[in-house]
Tab-separated table of C-alpha atoms in Angstrom:
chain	number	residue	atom	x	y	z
A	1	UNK	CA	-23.105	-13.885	3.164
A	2	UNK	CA	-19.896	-16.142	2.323
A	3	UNK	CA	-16.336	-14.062	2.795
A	4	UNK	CA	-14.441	-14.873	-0.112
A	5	UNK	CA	-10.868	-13.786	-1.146
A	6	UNK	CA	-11.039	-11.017	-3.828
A	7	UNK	CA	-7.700	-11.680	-6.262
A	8	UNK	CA	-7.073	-12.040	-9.684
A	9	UNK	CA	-9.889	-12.814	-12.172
A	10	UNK	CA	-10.365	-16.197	-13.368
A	11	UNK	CA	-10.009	-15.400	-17.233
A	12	UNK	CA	-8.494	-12.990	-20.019
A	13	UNK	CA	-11.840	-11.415	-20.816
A	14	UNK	CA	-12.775	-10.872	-16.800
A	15	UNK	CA	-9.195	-9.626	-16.419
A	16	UNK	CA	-9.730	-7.243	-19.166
A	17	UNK	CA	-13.139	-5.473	-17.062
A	18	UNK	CA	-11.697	-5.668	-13.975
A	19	UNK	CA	-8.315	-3.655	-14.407
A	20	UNK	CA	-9.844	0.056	-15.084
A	21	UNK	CA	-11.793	-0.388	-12.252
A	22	UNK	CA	-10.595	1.710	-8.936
A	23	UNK	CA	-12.353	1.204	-6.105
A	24	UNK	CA	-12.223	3.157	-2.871
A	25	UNK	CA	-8.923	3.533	-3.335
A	26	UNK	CA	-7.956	-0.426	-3.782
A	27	UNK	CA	-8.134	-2.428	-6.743
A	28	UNK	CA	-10.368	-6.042	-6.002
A	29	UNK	CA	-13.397	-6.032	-3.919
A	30	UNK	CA	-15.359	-3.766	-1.780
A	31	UNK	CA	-14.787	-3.466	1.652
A	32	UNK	CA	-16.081	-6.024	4.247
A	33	UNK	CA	-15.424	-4.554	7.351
A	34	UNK	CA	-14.550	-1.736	9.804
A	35	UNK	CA	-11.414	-3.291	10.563
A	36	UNK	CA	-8.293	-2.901	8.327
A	37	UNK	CA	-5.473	-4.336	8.438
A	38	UNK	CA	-2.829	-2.932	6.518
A	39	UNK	CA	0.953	-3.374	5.448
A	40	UNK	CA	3.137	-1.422	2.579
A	41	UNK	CA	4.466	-3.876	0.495
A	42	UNK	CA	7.948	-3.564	-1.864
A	43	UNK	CA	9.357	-5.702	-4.308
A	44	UNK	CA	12.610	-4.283	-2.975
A	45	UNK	CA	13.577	-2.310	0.127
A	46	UNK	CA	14.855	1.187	-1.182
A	47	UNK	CA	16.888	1.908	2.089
A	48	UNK	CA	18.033	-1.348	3.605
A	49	UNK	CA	19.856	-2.638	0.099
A	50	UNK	CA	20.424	-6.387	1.618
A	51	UNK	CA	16.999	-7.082	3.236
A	52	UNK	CA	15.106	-9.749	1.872
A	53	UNK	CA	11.413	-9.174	1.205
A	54	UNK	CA	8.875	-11.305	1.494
A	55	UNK	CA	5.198	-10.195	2.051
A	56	UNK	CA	3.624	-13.674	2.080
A	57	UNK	CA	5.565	-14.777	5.450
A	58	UNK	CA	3.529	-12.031	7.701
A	59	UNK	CA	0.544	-12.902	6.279
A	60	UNK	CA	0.489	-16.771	6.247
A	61	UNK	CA	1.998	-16.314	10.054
A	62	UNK	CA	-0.850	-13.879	10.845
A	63	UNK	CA	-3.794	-16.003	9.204
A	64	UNK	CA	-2.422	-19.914	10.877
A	65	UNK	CA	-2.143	-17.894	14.398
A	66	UNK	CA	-5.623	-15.734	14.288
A	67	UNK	CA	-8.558	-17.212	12.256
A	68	UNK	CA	-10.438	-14.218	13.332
A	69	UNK	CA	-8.441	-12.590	10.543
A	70	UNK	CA	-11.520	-13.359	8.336
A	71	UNK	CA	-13.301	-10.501	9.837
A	72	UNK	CA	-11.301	-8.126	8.463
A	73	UNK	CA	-9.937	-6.384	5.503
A	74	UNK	CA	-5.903	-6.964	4.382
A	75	UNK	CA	-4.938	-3.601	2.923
A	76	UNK	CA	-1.797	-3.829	0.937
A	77	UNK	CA	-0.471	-0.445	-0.090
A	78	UNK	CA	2.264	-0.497	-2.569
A	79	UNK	CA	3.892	2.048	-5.113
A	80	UNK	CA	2.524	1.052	-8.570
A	81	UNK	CA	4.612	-2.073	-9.142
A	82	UNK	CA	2.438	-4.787	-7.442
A	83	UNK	CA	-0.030	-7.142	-9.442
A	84	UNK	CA	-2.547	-10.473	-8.643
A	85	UNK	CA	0.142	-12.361	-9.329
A	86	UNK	CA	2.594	-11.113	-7.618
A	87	UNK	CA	0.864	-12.239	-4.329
A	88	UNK	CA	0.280	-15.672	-4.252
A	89	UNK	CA	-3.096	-15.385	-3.226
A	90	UNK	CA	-3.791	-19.070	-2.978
A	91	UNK	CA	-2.158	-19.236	-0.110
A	92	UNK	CA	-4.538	-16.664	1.602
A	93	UNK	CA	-7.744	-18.305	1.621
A	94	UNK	CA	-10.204	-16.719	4.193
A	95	UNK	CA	-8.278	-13.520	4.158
A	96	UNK	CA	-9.991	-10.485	1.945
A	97	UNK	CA	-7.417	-8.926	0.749
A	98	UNK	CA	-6.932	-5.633	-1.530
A	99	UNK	CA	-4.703	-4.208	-3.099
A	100	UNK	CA	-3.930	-0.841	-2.694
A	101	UNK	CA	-1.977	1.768	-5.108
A	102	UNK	CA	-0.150	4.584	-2.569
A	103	UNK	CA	-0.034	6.793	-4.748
A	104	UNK	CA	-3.905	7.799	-5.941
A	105	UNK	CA	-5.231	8.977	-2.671
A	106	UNK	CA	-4.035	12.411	-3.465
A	107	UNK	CA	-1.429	13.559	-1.180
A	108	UNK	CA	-0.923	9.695	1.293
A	109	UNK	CA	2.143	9.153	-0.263
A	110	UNK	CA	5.382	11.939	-0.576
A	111	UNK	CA	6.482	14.681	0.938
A	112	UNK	CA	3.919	17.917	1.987
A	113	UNK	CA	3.831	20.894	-0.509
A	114	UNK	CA	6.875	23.107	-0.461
A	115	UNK	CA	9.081	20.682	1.879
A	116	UNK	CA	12.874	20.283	0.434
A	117	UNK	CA	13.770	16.750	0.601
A	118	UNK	CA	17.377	16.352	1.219
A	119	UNK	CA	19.290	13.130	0.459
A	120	UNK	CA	20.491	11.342	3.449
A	121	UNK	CA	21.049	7.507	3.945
A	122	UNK	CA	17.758	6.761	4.470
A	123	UNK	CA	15.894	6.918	0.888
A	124	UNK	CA	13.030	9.231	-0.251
A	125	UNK	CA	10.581	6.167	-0.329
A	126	UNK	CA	11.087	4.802	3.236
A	127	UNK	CA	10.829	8.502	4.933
A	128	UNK	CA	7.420	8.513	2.410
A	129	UNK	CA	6.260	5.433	4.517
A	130	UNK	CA	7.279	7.118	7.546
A	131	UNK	CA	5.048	10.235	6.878
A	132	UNK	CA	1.827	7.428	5.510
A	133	UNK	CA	2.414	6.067	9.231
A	134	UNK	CA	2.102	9.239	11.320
A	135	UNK	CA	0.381	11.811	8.781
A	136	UNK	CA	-1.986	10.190	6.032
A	137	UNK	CA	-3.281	7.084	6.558
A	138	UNK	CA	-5.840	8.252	9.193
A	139	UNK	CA	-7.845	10.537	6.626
A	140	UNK	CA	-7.196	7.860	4.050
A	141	UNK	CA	-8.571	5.079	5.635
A	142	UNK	CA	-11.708	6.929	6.945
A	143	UNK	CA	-12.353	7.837	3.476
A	144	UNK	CA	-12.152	3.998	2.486
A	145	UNK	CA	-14.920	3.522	5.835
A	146	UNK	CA	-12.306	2.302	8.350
A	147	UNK	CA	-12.881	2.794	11.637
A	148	UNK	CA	-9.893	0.628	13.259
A	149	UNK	CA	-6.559	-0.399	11.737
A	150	UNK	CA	-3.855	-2.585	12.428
A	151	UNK	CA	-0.347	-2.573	11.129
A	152	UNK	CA	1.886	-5.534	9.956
A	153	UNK	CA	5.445	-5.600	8.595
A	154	UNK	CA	7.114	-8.251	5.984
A	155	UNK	CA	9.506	-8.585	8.467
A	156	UNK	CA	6.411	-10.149	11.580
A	157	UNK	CA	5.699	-13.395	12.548
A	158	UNK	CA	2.674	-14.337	14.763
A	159	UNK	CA	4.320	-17.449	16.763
A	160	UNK	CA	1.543	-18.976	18.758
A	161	UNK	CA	-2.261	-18.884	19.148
A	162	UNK	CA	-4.663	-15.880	19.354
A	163	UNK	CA	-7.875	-17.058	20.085
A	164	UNK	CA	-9.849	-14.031	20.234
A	165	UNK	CA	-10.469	-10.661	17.814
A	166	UNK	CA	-7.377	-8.123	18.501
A	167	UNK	CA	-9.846	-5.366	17.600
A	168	UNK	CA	-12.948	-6.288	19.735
A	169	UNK	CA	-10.577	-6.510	22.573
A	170	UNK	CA	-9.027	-3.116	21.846
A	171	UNK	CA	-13.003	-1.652	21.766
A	172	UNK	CA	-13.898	-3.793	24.900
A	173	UNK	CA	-11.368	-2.003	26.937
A	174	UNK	CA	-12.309	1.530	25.403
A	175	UNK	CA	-8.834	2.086	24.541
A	176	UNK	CA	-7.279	4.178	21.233
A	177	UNK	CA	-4.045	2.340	21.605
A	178	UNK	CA	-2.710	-1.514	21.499
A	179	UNK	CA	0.583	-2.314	20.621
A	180	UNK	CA	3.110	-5.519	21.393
A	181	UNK	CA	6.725	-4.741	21.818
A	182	UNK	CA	8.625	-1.568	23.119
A	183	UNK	CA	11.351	-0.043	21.585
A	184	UNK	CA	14.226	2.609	23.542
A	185	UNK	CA	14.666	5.876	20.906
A	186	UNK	CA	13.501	8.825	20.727
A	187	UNK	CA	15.164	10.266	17.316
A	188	UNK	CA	17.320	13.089	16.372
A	189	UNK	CA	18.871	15.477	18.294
A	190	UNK	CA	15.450	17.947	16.815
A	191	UNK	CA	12.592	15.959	17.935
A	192	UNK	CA	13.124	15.852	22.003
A	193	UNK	CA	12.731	19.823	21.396
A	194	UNK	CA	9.929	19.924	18.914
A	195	UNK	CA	8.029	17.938	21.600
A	196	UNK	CA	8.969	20.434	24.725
A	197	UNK	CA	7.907	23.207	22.443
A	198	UNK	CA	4.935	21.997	21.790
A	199	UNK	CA	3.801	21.219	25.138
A	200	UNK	CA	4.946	25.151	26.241
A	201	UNK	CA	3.236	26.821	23.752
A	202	UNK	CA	-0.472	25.250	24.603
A	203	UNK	CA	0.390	25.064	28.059
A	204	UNK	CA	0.138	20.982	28.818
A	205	UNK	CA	1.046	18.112	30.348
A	206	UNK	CA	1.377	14.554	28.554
A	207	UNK	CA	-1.202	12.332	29.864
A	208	UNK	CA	0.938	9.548	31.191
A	209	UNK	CA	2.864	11.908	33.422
A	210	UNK	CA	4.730	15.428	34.285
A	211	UNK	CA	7.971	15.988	32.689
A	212	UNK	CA	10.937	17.278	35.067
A	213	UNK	CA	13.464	17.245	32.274
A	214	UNK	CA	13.068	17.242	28.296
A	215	UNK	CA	11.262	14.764	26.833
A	216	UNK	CA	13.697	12.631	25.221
A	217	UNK	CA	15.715	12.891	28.610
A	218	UNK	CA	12.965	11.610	30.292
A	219	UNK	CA	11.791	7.782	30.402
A	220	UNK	CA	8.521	8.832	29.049
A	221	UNK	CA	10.076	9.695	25.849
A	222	UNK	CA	12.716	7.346	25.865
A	223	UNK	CA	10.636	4.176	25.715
A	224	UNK	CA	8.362	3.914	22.438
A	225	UNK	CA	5.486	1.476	21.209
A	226	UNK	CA	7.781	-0.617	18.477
A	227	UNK	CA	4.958	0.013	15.874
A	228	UNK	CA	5.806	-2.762	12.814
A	229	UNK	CA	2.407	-3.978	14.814
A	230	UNK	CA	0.034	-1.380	16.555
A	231	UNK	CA	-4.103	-0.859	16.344
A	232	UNK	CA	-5.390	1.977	16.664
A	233	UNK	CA	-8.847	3.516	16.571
A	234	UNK	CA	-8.429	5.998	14.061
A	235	UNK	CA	-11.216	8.480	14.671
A	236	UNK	CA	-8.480	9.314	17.530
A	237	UNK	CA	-5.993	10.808	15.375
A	238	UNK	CA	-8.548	12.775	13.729
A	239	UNK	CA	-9.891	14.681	17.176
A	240	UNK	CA	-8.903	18.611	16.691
A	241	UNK	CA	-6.380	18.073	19.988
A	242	UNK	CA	-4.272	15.384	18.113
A	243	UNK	CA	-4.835	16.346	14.607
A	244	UNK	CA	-2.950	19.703	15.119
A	245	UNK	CA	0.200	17.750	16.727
A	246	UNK	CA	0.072	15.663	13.626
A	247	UNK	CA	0.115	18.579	11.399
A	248	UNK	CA	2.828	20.350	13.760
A	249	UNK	CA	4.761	17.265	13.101
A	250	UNK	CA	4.530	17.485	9.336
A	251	UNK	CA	4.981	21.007	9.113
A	252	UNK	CA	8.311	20.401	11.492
A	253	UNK	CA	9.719	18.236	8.203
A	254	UNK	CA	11.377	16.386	10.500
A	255	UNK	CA	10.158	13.321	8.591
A	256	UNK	CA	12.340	14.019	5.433
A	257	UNK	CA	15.193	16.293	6.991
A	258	UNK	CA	16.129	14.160	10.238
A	259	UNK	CA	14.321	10.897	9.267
A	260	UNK	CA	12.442	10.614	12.578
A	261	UNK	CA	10.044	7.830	11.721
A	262	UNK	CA	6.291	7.076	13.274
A	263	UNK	CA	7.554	5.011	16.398
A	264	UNK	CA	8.599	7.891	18.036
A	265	UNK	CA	5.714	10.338	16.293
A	266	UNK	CA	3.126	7.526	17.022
A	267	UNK	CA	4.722	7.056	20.699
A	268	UNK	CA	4.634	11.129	21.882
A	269	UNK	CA	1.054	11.663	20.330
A	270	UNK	CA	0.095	8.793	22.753
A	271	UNK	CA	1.459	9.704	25.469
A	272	UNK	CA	0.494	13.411	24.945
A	273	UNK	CA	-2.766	12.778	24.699
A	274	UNK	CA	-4.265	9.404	25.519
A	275	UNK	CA	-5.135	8.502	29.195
A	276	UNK	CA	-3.128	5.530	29.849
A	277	UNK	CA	-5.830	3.522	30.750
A	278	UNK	CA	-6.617	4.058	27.208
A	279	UNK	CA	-3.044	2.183	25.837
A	280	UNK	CA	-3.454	-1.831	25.552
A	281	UNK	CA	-0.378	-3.725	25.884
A	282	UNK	CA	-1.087	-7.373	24.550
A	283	UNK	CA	1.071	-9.889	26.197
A	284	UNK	CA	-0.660	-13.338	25.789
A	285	UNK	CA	0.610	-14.183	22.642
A	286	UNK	CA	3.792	-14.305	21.094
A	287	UNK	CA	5.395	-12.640	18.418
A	288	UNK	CA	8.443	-11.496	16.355
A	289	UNK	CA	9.916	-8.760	14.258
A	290	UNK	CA	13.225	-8.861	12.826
A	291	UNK	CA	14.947	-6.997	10.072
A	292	UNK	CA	18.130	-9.042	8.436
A	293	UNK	CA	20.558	-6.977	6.528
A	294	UNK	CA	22.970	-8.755	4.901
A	295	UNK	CA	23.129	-11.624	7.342
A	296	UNK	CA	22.799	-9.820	9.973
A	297	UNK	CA	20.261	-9.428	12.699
A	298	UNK	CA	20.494	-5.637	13.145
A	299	UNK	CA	16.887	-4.914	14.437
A	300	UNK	CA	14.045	-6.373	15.953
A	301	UNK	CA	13.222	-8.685	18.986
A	302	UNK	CA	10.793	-11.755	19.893
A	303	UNK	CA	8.467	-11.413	22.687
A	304	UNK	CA	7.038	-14.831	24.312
A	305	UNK	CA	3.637	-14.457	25.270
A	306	UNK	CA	1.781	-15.520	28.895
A	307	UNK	CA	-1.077	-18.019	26.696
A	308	UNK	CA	1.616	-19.183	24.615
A	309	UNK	CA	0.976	-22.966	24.950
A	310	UNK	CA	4.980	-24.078	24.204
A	311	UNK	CA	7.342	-24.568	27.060
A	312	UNK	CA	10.007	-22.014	26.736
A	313	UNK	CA	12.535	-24.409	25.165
A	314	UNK	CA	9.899	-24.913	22.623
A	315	UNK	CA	9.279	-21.440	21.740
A	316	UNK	CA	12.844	-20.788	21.188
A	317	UNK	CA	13.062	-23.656	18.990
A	318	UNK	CA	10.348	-22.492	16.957
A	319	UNK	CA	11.614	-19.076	16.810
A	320	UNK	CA	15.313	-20.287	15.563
A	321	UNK	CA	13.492	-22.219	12.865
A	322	UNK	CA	11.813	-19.442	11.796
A	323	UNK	CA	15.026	-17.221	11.798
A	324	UNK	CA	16.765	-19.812	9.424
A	325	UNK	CA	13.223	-20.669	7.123
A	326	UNK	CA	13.186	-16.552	6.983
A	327	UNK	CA	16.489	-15.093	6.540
A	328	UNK	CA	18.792	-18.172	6.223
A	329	UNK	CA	20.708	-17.230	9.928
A	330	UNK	CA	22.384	-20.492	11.375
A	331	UNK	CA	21.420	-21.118	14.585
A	332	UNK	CA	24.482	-19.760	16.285
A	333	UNK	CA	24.126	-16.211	14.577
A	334	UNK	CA	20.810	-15.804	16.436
A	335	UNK	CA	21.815	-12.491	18.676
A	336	UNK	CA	19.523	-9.510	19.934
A	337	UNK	CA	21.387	-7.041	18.524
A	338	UNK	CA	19.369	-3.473	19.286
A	339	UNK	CA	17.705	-2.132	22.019
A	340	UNK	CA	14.544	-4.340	22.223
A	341	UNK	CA	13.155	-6.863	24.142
A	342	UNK	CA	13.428	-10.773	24.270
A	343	UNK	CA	11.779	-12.533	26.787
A	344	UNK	CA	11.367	-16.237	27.757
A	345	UNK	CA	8.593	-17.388	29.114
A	346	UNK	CA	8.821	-19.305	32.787
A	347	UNK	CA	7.661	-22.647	32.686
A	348	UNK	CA	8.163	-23.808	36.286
A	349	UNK	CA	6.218	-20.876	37.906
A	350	UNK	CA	4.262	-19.935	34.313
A	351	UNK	CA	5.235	-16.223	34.826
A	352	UNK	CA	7.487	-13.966	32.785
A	353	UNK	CA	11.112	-12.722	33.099
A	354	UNK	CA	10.298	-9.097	33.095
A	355	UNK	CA	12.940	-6.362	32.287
A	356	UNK	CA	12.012	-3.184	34.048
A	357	UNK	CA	14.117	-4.427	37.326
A	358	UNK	CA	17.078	-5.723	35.682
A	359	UNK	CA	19.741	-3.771	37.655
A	360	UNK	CA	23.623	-3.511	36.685
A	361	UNK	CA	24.428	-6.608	38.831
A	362	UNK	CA	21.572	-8.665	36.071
A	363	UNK	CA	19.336	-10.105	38.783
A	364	UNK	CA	15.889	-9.609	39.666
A	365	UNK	CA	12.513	-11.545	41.273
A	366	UNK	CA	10.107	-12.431	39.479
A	367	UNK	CA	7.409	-10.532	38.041
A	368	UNK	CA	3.839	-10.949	37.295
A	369	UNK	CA	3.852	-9.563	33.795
A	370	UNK	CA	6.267	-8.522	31.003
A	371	UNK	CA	8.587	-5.436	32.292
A	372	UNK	CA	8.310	-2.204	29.920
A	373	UNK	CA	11.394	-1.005	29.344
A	374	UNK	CA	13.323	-2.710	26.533
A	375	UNK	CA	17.088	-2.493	26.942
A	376	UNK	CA	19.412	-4.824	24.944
A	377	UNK	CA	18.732	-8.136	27.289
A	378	UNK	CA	17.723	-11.649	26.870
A	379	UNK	CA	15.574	-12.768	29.528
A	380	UNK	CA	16.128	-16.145	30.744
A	381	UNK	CA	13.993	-17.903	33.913
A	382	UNK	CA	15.204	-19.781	36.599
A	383	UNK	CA	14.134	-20.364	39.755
A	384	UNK	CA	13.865	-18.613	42.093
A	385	UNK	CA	14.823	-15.635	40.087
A	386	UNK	CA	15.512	-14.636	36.456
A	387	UNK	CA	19.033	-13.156	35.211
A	388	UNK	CA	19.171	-10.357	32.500
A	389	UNK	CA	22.085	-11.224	30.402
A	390	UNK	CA	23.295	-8.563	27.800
A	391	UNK	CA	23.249	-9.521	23.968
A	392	UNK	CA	22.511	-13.407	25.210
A	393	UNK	CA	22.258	-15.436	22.623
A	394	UNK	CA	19.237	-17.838	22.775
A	395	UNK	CA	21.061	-21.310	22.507
């Protein structure tokens, strides 16, 4: 049977029967699949006053770079305020999309019962999203019939090829866990504790390795998945072993009085209980996610990936374009400017910079994959070694 793209009706009087309808949760169409992929969309971000949405960017990236996008459903959660036409579906032919109101599942979207939510910089309606992330959205999508979902931001771009289906090749390797970039944070001051707690008291070990200090001491909880993209099999988060640390970490409210967010949540439940052979890294294509406030690059990295078919000098073309096209940044005011990765890809020996050896002195061999651990480095290639240069620019 045909795929088609489920969007706005094509006249007043079909308009008029559609709109009461409500179902599973999304208004337009049925679901297709088993595979969701899903974003929160805003007309305006309530915490970061000067960042420029735009939902369509992701999504047009996503669907030129993977035509296997077809096979699954585009779940786009929003607060109430979103509408047909404000997504300009025509540009999203092939994708079937629906649009999803937060707030009906009852209980995805807000604080738990009884939790006081104090004001702090970041606003009630991004620590919401936080607590969809880590707490909700696994009961809420197996209630819609999802079985897998992947997350996107407004703020990702999918910068070469993918040739293959993200979630068959999470299920072929029988693992719970993919995810692109890394980030270094582990939250507040609260949430390193909460964690070493919570291993004492039921007597374990995390799965990817013993602890000889406190967890956010320790590089195991000092190096996250950076989750604006992640898929997940999420059956997982519903086993008894993980569903209790998710409800430990909503009980904790942690979420809404110390604002620590699903990277790290996502990042200890993983390592706490997956085997790592379990945890997909995907490295062959490349990708972007950058959050402009006011100008400014303040988060967010690119990674280049080991299929990507540009020469290096081409990919960081492509990605300045996009920086300007996206947030307006002259091509001089391209900096890293947190603690995540950027790395180049080699084009005499077709390896990658990796980052895991950089030492203080900045030099390193080369390495057969991408290193893990994200510090605040551009990764440039030479031959016959690569230098890690702090905050590099990537003229």
């Amino acid at each position: 049977m045909a795929r088609s793209l489920m969007g706005p009706p094509k006249n007043p009087q079909a308009k008029a029967k559609v709109q009461p309808m409500f179902i599973q949760g999304c208004f337009g169409g049925n679901r297709t699949s088993r595979d969701a992929i899903v974003m929160v969309v805003q007309k305006k971000h309530s915490t970061y006053i000067g960042h420029n949405v735009d939902i369509s960017s992701p999504l047009l990236s996503l669907r030129k770079a993977y035509p296997q996008v077809a096979k699954s459903d585009v779940l786009l959660w929003h607060e109430g305020d979103f509408s047909w036409e404000d997504i300009h579906t025509e540009k999203l032919e092939g994708m079937n999309v629906r649009l999803c109101n937060l707030k009906h599942p009852k209980g995805a979207w807000g604080p738990p019962p009884n939790v006081s939510v104090p004001e702090m910089k970041f606003s009630v309606g991004y620590r919401n999203m936080i607590r969809f992330y880590s707490v909700t959205i696994w009961n809420v999508l197996t209630d819609l019939g999802y079985e897998y979902v992947m997350r996107l931001d407004d703020d990702s771009n999918f910068m070469s090829p993918i040739q293959y289906n993200l979630f068959d090749a999470l299920r072929s390797q029988q693992a719970v866990y993919g995810y692109r970039q890394e980030s270094k944070e582990c939250g507040s001051y609260e949430f390193g504790p909460f964690v070493d707690n919570y291993l004492n008291k039921h007597e374990m070990s995390p799965m990817h390795g013993a602890l000889d200090e406190p967890y956010c001491e320790s590089k195991l909880g000092q190096y996250g998945f950076y989750n604006n993209f992640f898929i997940t099999r999420i059956s997982w988060w519903l086993q008894p072993q993980v569903a209790e640390f998710v409800q430990a970490f909503d009980a904790s409210n942690l979420i809404y009085s110390q604002r620590d967010n699903d990277l790290i949540f996502q990042t200890a439940a993983v390592k706490l209980f997956a085997e790592p052979r379990a945890v997909l890294k995907y490295v062959d294509w490349s990708y972007a996610h950058v959050t402009v406030i006011d100008g400014k690059w303040v988060f967010g990295g690119v990674s280049f990936g080991t299929e990507d078919p540009k020469t290096g000098k081409q990919q960081r073309k492509g990605f300045q374009k996009w920086m300007v096209r996206r947030w307006g940044l002259k091509h001089h005011t391209v900096d890293l400017a947190n603690e995540n990765i950027i790395t180049v890809k080699c084009t005499v020996t077709n390896r990658l910079c990796g980052i895991s050896n950089c030492d203080k002195s900045g030099e390193h061999g080369l390495e057969e994959t991408i290193g893990s651990f994200p510090y605040a480095f551009a990764c440039h290639c030479g031959a016959p070694a690569c230098s890690c240069l702090h905050n590099e620019h990537l003229a």
